[in-house]
Coordinates of C-alpha atoms in Angstrom, one line a residue:
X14 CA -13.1 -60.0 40.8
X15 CA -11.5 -61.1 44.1
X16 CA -7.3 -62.7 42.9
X17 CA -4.5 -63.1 45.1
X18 CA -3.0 -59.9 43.9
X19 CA -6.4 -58.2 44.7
X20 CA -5.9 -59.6 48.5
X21 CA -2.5 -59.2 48.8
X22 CA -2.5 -55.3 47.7
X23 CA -6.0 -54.3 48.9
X24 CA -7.4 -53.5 45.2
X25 CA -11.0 -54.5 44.1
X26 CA -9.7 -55.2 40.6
X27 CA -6.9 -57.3 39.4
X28 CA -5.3 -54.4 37.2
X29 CA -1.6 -52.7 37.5
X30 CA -0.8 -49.1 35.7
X31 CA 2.8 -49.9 35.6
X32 CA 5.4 -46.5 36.5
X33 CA 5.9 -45.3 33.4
X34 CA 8.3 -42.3 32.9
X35 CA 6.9 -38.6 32.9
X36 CA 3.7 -40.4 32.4
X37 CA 2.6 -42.0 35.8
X38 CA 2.3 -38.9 38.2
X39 CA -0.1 -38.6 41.0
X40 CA -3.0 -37.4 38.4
X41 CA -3.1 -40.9 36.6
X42 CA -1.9 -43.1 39.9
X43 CA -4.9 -41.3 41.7
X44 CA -7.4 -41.7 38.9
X45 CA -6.4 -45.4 38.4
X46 CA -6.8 -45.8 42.6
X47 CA -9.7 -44.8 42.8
X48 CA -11.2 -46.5 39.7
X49 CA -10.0 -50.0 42.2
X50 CA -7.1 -50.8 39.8
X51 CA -3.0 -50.9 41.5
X52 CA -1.8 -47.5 40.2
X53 CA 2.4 -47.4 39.9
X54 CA 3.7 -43.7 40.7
X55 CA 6.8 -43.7 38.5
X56 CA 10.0 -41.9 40.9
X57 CA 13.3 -42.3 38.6
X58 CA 12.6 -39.0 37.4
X59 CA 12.4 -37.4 40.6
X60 CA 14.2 -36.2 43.1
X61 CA 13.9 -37.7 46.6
X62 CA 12.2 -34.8 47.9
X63 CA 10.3 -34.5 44.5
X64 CA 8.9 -37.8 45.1
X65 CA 8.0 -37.3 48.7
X66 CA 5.4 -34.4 47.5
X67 CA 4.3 -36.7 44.3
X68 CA 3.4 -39.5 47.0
X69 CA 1.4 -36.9 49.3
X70 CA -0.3 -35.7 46.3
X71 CA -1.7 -39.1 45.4
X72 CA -2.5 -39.4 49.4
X73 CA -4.5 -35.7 49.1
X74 CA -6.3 -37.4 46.0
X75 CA -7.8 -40.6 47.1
X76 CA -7.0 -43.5 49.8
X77 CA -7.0 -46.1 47.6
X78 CA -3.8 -48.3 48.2
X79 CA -1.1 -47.1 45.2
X80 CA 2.9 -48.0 44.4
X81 CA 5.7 -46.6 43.6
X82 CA 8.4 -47.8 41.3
X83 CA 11.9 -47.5 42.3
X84 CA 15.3 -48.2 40.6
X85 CA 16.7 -50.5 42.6
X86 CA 20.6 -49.7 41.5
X87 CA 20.1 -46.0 42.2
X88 CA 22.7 -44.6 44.7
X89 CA 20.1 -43.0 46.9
X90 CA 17.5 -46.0 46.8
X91 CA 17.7 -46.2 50.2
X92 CA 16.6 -42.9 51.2
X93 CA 13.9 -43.3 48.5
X94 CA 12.5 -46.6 50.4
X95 CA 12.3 -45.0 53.8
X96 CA 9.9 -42.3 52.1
X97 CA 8.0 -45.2 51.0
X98 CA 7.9 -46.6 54.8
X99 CA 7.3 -43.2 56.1
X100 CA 4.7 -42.2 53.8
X101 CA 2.8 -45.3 54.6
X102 CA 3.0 -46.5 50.4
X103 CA 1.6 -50.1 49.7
X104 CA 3.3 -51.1 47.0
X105 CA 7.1 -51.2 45.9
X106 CA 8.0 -52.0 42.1
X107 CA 11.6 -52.7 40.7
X108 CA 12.8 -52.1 37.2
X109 CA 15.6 -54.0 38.1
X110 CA 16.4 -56.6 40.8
X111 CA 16.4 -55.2 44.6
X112 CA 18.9 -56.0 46.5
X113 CA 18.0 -58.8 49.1
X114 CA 18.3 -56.3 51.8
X115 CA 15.8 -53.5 50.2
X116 CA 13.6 -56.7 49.7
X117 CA 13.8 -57.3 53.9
X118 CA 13.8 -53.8 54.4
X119 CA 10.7 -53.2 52.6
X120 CA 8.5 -56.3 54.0
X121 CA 9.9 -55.7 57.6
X122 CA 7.8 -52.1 57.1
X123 CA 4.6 -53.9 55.6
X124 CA 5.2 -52.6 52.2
X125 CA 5.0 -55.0 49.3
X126 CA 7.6 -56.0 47.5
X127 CA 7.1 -56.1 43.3
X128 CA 9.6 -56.9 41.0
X129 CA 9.6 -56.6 37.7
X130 CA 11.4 -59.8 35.5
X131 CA 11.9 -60.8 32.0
X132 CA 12.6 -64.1 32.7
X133 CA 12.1 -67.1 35.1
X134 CA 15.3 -67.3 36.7
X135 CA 14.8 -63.7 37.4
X136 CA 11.8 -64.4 38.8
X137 CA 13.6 -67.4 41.1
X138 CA 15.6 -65.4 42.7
X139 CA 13.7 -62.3 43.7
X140 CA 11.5 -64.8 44.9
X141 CA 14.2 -66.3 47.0
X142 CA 14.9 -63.5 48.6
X143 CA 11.6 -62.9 49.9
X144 CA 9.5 -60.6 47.0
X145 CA 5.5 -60.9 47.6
X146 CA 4.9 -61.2 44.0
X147 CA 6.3 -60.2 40.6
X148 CA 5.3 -58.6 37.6
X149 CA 6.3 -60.8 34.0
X150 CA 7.0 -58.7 31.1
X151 CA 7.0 -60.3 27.6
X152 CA 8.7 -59.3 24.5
X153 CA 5.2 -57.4 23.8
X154 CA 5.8 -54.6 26.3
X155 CA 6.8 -50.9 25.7
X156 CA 10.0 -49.8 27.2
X157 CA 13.4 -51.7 27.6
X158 CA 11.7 -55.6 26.8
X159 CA 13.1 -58.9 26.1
X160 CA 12.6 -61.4 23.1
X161 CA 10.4 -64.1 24.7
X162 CA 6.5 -63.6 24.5
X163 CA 4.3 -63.7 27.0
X164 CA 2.2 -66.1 25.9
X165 CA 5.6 -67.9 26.6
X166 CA 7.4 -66.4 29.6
X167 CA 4.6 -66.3 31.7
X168 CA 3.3 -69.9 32.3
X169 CA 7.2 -70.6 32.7
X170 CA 7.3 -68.0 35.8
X171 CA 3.5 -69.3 36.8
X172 CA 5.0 -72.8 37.2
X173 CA 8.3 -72.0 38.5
X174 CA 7.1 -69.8 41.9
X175 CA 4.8 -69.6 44.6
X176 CA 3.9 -66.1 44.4
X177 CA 0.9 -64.1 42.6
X178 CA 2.2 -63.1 39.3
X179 CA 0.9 -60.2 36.9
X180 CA 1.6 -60.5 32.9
X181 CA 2.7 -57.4 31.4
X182 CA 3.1 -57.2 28.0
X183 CA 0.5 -57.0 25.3
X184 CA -2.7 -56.5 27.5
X185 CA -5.1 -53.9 26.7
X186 CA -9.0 -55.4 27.4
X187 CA -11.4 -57.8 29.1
X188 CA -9.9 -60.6 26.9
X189 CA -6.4 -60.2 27.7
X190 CA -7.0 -60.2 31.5
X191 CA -9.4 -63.8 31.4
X192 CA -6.2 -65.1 29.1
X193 CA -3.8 -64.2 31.5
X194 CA -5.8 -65.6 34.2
X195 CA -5.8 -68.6 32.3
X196 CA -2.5 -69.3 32.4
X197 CA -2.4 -68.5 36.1
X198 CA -1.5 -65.4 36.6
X199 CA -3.5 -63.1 39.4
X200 CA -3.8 -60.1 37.3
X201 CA -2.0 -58.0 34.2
X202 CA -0.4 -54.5 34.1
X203 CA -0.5 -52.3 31.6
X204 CA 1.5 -49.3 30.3
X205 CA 0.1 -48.0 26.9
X206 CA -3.4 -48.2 27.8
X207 CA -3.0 -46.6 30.8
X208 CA -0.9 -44.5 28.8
X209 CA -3.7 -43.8 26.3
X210 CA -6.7 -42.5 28.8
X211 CA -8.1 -39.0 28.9
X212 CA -5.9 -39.0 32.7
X213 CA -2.8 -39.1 31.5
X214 CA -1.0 -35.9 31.1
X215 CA 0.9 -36.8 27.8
X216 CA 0.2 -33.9 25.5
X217 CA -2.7 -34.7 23.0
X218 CA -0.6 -34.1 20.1
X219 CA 1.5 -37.5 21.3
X220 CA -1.6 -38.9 22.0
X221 CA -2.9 -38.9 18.7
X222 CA 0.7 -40.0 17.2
X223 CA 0.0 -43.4 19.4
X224 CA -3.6 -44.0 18.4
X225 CA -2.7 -43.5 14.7
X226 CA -0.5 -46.3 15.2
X227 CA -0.4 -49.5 13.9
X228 CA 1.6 -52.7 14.7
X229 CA 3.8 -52.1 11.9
X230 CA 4.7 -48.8 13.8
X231 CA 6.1 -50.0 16.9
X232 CA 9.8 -51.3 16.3
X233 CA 12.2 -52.2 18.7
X234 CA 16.0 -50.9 18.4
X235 CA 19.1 -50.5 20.1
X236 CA 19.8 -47.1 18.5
X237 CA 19.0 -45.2 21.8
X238 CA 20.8 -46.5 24.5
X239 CA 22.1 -50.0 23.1
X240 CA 19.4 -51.9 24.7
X241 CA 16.1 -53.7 23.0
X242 CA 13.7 -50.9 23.8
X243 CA 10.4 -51.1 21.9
X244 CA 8.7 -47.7 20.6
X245 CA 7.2 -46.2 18.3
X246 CA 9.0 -45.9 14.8
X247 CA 9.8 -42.1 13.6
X248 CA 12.6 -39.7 12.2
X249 CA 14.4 -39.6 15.2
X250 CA 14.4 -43.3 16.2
X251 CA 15.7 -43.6 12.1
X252 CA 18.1 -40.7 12.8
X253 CA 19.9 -42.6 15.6
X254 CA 20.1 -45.6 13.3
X255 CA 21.9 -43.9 11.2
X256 CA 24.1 -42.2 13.1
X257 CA 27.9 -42.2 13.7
X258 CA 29.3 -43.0 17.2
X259 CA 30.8 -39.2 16.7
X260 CA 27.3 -37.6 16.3
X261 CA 25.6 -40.3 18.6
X262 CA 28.2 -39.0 21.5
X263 CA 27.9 -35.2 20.9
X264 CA 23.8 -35.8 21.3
X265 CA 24.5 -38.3 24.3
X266 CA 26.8 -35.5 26.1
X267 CA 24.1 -32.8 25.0
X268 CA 21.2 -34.9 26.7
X269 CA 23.2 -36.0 29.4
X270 CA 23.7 -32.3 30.9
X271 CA 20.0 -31.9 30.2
X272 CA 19.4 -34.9 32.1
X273 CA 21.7 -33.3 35.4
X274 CA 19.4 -30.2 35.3
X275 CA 16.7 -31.6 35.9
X276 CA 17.5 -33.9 38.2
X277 CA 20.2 -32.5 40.0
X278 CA 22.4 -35.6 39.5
X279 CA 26.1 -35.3 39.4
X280 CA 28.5 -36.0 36.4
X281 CA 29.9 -38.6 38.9
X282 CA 26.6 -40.2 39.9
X283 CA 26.2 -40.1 36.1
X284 CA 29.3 -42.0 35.5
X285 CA 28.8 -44.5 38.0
X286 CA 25.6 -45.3 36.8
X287 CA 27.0 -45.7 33.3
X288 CA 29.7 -48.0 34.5
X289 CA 27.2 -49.6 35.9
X290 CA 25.2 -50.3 33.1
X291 CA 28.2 -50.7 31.0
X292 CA 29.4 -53.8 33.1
X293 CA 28.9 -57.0 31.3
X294 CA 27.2 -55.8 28.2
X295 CA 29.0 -55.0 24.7
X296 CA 27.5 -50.9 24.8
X297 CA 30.2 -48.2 23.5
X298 CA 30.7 -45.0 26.1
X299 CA 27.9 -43.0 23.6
X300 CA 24.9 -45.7 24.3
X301 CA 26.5 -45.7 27.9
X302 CA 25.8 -41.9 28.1
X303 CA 22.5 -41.9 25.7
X304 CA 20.9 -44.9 28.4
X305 CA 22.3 -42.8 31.2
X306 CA 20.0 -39.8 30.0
X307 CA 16.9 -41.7 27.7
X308 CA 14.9 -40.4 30.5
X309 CA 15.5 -37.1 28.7
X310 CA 14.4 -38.7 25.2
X311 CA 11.3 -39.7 26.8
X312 CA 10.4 -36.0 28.9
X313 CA 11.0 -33.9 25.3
X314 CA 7.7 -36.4 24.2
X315 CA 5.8 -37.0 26.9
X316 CA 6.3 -33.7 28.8
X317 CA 6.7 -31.0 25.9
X318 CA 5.1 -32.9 23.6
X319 CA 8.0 -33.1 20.9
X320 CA 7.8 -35.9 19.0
X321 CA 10.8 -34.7 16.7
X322 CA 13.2 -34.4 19.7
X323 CA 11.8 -37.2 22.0
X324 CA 11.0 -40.9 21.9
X325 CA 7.7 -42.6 22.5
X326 CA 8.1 -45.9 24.5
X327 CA 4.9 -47.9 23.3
X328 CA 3.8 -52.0 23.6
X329 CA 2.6 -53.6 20.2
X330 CA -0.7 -53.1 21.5
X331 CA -1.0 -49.8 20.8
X332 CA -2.0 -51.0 17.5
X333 CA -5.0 -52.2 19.2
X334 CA -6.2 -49.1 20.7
X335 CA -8.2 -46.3 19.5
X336 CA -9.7 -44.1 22.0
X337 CA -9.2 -42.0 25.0
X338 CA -11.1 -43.5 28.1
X339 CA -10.7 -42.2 31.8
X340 CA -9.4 -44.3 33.8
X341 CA -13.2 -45.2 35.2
X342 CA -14.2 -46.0 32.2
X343 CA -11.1 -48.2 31.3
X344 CA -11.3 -50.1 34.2
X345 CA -15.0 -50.4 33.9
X346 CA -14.8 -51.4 30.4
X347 CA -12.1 -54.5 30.7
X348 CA -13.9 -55.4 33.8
X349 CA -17.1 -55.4 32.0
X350 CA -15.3 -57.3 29.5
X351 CA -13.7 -60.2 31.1
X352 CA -17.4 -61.1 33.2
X353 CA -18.7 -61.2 29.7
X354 CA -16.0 -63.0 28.5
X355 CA -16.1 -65.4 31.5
X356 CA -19.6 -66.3 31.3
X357 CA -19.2 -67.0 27.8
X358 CA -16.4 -70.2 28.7
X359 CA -18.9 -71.3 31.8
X360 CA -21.9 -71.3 29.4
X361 CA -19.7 -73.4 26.8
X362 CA -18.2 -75.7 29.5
X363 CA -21.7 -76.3 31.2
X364 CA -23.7 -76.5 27.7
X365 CA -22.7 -80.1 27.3
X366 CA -23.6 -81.3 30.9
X367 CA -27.1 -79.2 30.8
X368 CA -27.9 -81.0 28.0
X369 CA -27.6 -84.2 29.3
X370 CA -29.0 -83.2 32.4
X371 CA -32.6 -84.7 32.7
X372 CA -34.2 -81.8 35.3
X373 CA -32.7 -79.0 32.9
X374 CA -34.1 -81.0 29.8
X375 CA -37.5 -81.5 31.1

């Protein structure tokens, strides 16, 4: 299924694995590249050179074009692109907004630029400042998510720029993809469901916490770092809702040295990224520290596998899904899907005109 995404990144299948955190190393980017789907290697958990080695891992595995998601307001983004230029990377995805001089920096190398927005006017302005496409996340999707729905947000971005877009955000099969097409997008992402295949390297235990999942279970809160982030409900996400700013700053400064071991960050870098984040939002010091080091909530699950001491980001389709797929057979299987699904409208929009055509009547 040829879409402007597929043509603009070199994929034979309009599908994105978004760069999900201590999920999306070079084992599932390489198994979704070569099943012909846009794999997203996730690098905010990485050190620069750690990153550099994750990229030439993917490259050892297959040659199928791949991405890598960046944080765009990390203070060593810029040697984090130029690995990206050097290492020859197709794709470059944004949490947050780049900068209009990563954007040019990027595209002057031949690397495409891929934003991620939660709402139009984001979407306007990364678009302004030269991004190739962007990816549209609806309230639906796991992780840090807004309140609009895709079924909303994305024909608003659709009609607003001249880019290809990709809806994120509640997609899982063949159906979800011929919707999103529908509305005019040129392809989906998805986290969970990538998330959820027999190539991802999140412990089985997890695994099995997510498929047992219904909607019910997946609740958005600003208990962990004072920000919507949807996940799956459990006794730590209710612990943190009940806890004091006292306790919820002793675990914060706890995580947060956790955090600088295994990234080698700095308690200053630390600081500045929490002013950063602070600025212009109503978050106390602990959920400054806490979002400073959620990437630590999120290894202790999907690294070590403890659900009791981590969080599990998860969309509210995971209340859809119930097996374990590779990434082969995923990709196979919404393919297979969305032809089905496809033929289905043509034979419904032809049935009328067949009928009333007299050489398919006689």
């Amino acid at each position: 299924m040829e879409t402007a995404l597929t043509r603009l990144v070199g994929v034979r299948h309009p599908l994105v694995q978004t760069g999900m955190g201590w999920v999306a190393g070079p084992r599932l980017v390489s198994a979704t590249a070569r099943a012909g789907a846009l794999g997203i290697l996730a690098s905010a958990t990485m050190t620069v050179d750690q990153l550099r080695d994750a990229v030439k891992e993917v490259r050892s595995r297959t040659t199928a074009p791949f991405g890598v998601n960046l944080r765009a307001d990390a203070a060593d983004a810029g040697d984090r692109v130029r690995v990206l230029v050097e290492e020859g990377v197709r794709v470059a995805s944004f949490a947050l907004a780049p900068s209009r001089e990563l954007i040019t920096e990027l595209k002057e190398a031949g690397v495409v630029v891929l934003p991620s927005v939660g709402a139009r006017r984001h979407a306007e302005k990364v678009v302004a400042w030269g991004a190739d496409a962007v990816l549209v996340q609806g309230g639906e999707g796991g992780g840090h998510t807004g309140e609009v729905a895709t079924t909303v947000l994305l024909p608003q971005v659709v009609d607003a720029v001249d880019v290809p877009v990709v809806a994120a955000g509640g997609f899982c099969d063949g159906r979800g993809l011929v919707a999103a097409l529908a509305y005019g997008a040129a392809g989906v992402a998805m986290g969970t469901r990538f998330l959820l295949t027999s190539d991802s390297t999140v412990p089985d235990a997890v695994k099995a916490r997510y498929l047992a999942a219904t909607v019910r279970d997946v609740t958005v809160t600003r208990a962990v770092d004072g920000l919507p982030h949807r996940m799956l409900r459990s006794d730590l996400v209710d612990a943190l809702e009940r806890a004091g700013r006292v306790r919820a700053l002793g675990q914060a400064v706890r995580r947060a040295a956790e955090l600088r071991r295994l990234t080698g960050l700095t308690w200053r870098g630390m600081l500045r990224d929490g002013r950063a984040l602070r600025h212009g939002k109503d978050l106390s010091w602990s959920q400054v520290l806490l979002a400073a080091n959620t990437p630590t909530l999120l290894r202790a699950a999907m690294v070590d596998g403890r659900t009791d001491l981590g969080v599990m980001a998860a969309g509210q389709v995971t209340g859809l899904i119930d097996d374990l797929p590779s990434c082969a057979e995923l990709v196979e299987r919404v393919m297979a899907e969305a032809e089905e699904v496809l033929g289905r409208l043509t034979l419904m929009a032809d049935g009328p005109r067949a009928a009333d055509d007299p050489a398919t009547s006689a």
